[in-house]
mmCIF file of C-alpha atoms in Angstrom:
data_model
loop_
_atom_site.group_PDB
_atom_site.id
_atom_site.type_symbol
_atom_site.label_atom_id
_atom_site.label_comp_id
_atom_site.label_asym_id
_atom_site.label_seq_id
_atom_site.Cartn_x
_atom_site.Cartn_y
_atom_site.Cartn_z
ATOM 1 C CA MET S 1 0.000 0.000 0.000
ATOM 2 C CA LEU S 2 2.824 2.377 0.858
ATOM 3 C CA ILE S 3 4.486 1.543 -2.434
ATOM 4 C CA LYS S 4 1.290 2.432 -4.285
ATOM 5 C CA LEU S 5 1.154 5.738 -2.401
ATOM 6 C CA TYR S 6 4.775 6.541 -3.316
ATOM 7 C CA ALA S 7 4.111 5.528 -6.891
ATOM 8 C CA LEU S 8 1.018 7.741 -6.976
ATOM 9 C CA ILE S 9 2.914 10.688 -5.451
ATOM 10 C CA THR S 10 5.766 10.169 -7.921
ATOM 11 C CA LEU S 11 3.283 9.994 -10.772
ATOM 12 C CA LEU S 12 1.506 13.169 -9.626
ATOM 13 C CA VAL S 13 4.802 15.046 -9.154
ATOM 14 C CA SER S 14 5.875 13.944 -12.635
ATOM 15 C CA ILE S 15 2.558 15.034 -14.152
ATOM 16 C CA PHE S 16 2.611 18.422 -12.370
ATOM 17 C CA GLY S 17 6.278 18.859 -13.292
ATOM 18 C CA GLY S 18 5.445 18.151 -16.926
ATOM 19 C CA ILE S 19 2.502 20.552 -16.794
ATOM 20 C CA TYR S 20 4.707 23.240 -15.190
ATOM 21 C CA TYR S 21 7.416 22.711 -17.814
ATOM 22 C CA ALA S 22 4.844 22.816 -20.650
ATOM 23 C CA TYR S 23 3.267 26.004 -19.215
ATOM 24 C CA ASN S 24 6.650 27.738 -18.898
ATOM 25 C CA HIS S 25 7.601 26.662 -22.397
ATOM 26 C CA TYR S 26 4.247 27.923 -23.706
ATOM 27 C CA MET S 27 4.732 31.312 -21.995
ATOM 28 C CA GLU S 28 8.275 31.651 -23.393
ATOM 29 C CA LEU S 29 7.022 30.860 -26.886
ATOM 30 C CA LYS S 30 4.140 33.305 -26.467
ATOM 31 C CA ASN S 31 6.507 36.090 -25.368
ATOM 32 C CA GLU S 32 8.905 35.288 -28.191
ATOM 33 C CA LEU S 33 6.014 35.384 -30.666
ATOM 34 C CA GLU S 34 4.972 38.823 -29.386
ATOM 35 C CA VAL S 35 8.542 40.100 -29.746
ATOM 36 C CA LYS S 36 8.849 38.671 -33.253
ATOM 37 C CA THR S 37 5.467 40.144 -34.240
ATOM 38 C CA THR S 38 6.552 43.572 -32.999
ATOM 39 C CA GLU S 39 9.833 43.266 -34.892
ATOM 40 C CA ALA S 40 7.974 42.224 -38.047
ATOM 41 C CA ILE S 41 5.739 45.295 -37.782
ATOM 42 C CA ARG S 42 8.796 47.526 -37.366
ATOM 43 C CA TYR S 43 10.496 45.886 -40.345
ATOM 44 C CA LYS S 44 7.391 46.401 -42.490
ATOM 45 C CA GLU S 45 7.271 50.083 -41.507
ATOM 46 C CA SER S 46 10.973 50.412 -42.227
ATOM 47 C CA LEU S 47 10.457 48.697 -45.570
ATOM 48 C CA LYS S 48 7.709 51.182 -46.478
ATOM 49 C CA ASP S 49 9.964 54.091 -45.506
ATOM 50 C CA ASN S 50 12.789 52.637 -47.590
ATOM 51 C CA GLU S 51 10.483 52.175 -50.586
ATOM 52 C CA VAL S 52 9.381 55.813 -50.323
ATOM 53 C CA ALA S 53 13.010 56.930 -50.109
ATOM 54 C CA ILE S 54 13.918 54.784 -53.121
ATOM 55 C CA ASN S 55 11.053 56.286 -55.132
ATOM 56 C CA VAL S 56 12.107 59.826 -54.215
ATOM 57 C CA LEU S 57 15.734 59.106 -55.098
ATOM 58 C CA THR S 58 14.692 57.514 -58.391
ATOM 59 C CA GLN S 59 12.646 60.587 -59.323
ATOM 60 C CA GLN S 60 15.517 62.872 -58.370
ATOM 61 C CA ASN S 61 17.905 60.747 -60.415
ATOM 62 C CA ILE S 62 15.633 61.043 -63.467
ATOM 63 C CA LYS S 63 15.478 64.832 -63.044
ATOM 64 C CA ILE S 64 19.255 65.028 -62.697
ATOM 65 C CA GLN S 65 19.735 62.903 -65.812
ATOM 66 C CA ASN S 66 17.361 65.153 -67.786
ATOM 67 C CA GLU S 67 19.136 68.293 -66.605
ATOM 68 C CA THR S 68 22.506 66.720 -67.414
ATOM 69 C CA MET S 69 21.324 65.962 -70.943
ATOM 70 C CA LYS S 70 20.166 69.576 -71.368
ATOM 71 C CA LEU S 71 23.499 70.851 -70.107
ATOM 72 C CA GLN S 72 25.380 68.498 -72.420
ATOM 73 C CA LYS S 73 23.378 69.791 -75.396
ATOM 74 C CA SER S 74 24.098 73.384 -74.366
ATOM 75 C CA LEU S 75 27.771 72.562 -73.963
ATOM 76 C CA GLN S 76 27.849 70.923 -77.372
ATOM 77 C CA LYS S 77 26.255 74.018 -78.960
ATOM 78 C CA ALA S 78 28.740 76.274 -77.171
ATOM 79 C CA GLU S 79 31.649 74.112 -78.329
ATOM 80 C CA GLU S 80 30.342 74.187 -81.902
ATOM 81 C CA TYR S 81 30.021 77.970 -81.716
ATOM 82 C CA ASN S 82 33.537 78.214 -80.274
ATOM 83 C CA THR S 83 34.910 76.011 -83.042
ATOM 84 C CA ASP S 84 33.127 78.126 -85.658
ATOM 85 C CA LEU S 85 34.558 81.326 -84.176
ATOM 86 C CA GLN S 86 38.052 79.866 -84.060
ATOM 87 C CA ARG S 87 37.731 78.793 -87.685
ATOM 88 C CA LYS S 88 36.580 82.269 -88.708
ATOM 89 C CA LEU S 89 39.403 83.914 -86.793
ATOM 90 C CA ASN S 90 41.921 81.559 -88.363
ATOM 91 C CA ASP S 91 40.483 82.324 -91.820
ATOM 92 C CA HIS S 92 40.809 86.057 -91.240
ATOM 93 C CA ASN S 93 44.343 86.836 -90.185
ATOM 94 C CA LEU S 94 43.705 90.301 -88.724
ATOM 95 C CA THR S 95 47.359 90.990 -87.995
ATOM 96 C CA LYS S 96 48.335 90.462 -91.608
ATOM 97 C CA LEU S 97 45.312 92.389 -92.891
ATOM 98 C CA SER S 98 45.844 95.308 -90.494
ATOM 99 C CA SER S 99 49.445 95.712 -91.610
ATOM 100 C CA LYS S 100 48.317 95.863 -95.264
ATOM 101 C CA LYS S 101 45.163 97.992 -94.785
ATOM 102 C CA PRO S 102 45.299 99.682 -91.360
ATOM 103 C CA GLY S 103 42.453 102.140 -91.986
ATOM 104 C CA LEU S 104 39.964 99.441 -92.946
ATOM 105 C CA ILE S 105 40.647 97.234 -89.930
ATOM 106 C CA GLU S 106 40.960 100.078 -87.407
ATOM 107 C CA LYS S 107 37.481 101.454 -88.151
ATOM 108 C CA ARG S 108 35.845 98.006 -87.951
ATOM 109 C CA VAL S 109 37.624 97.118 -84.700
ATOM 110 C CA ASN S 110 36.738 100.471 -83.121
ATOM 111 C CA ASP S 111 33.079 100.209 -84.195
ATOM 112 C CA ALA S 112 32.799 96.629 -82.909
ATOM 113 C CA THR S 113 34.499 97.540 -79.620
ATOM 114 C CA SER S 114 32.164 100.493 -79.161
ATOM 115 C CA LYS S 115 29.144 98.271 -79.849
ATOM 116 C CA ILE S 116 30.290 95.653 -77.335
ATOM 117 C CA PHE S 117 30.908 98.274 -74.642
ATOM 118 C CA LYS S 118 27.424 99.766 -75.202
ATOM 119 C CA GLU S 119 25.833 96.310 -74.917
ATOM 120 C CA LEU S 120 27.852 95.576 -71.798
ATOM 121 C CA GLU S 121 26.783 98.894 -70.284
ATOM 122 C CA GLU S 122 23.114 98.135 -71.060
ATOM 123 C CA ILE S 123 23.341 94.664 -69.553
ATOM 124 C CA THR S 124 25.032 95.811 -66.360
ATOM 125 C CA SER S 125 22.824 98.867 -65.877
ATOM 126 C CA SER S 126 19.567 96.899 -66.348
ATOM 127 C CA SER S 127 20.617 94.026 -64.071
ATOM 128 C CA SER S 128 21.646 96.308 -61.197
ATOM 129 C CA SER S 129 18.303 98.202 -61.182
#
């Protein structure tokens, strides 16, 4: 009879120990699940923020590329104009021409210089007002 009582007590202690272990394990898993759920929510919010930032950066990149293309076209036109001017200046050797016909060149240079100074004066006086 005493052996049955000890066996019963041992069985009950084992059952309650198993229940206690299972309950603690369940609570740990529940807490871990809550932590992981919170982390998942934070990651989703972070992902949304990152997607918004990527979209903004992509739009800015497109704008920068468009502006760069415009600037490259302007630069190309300026280089073509510069090349054309250099070609014209090389075609017209003013030093040689001025030594042969000083009166002809002097009047043209003076008139052109006067015109440029007037334009410069107009530009600077209108922009400072």
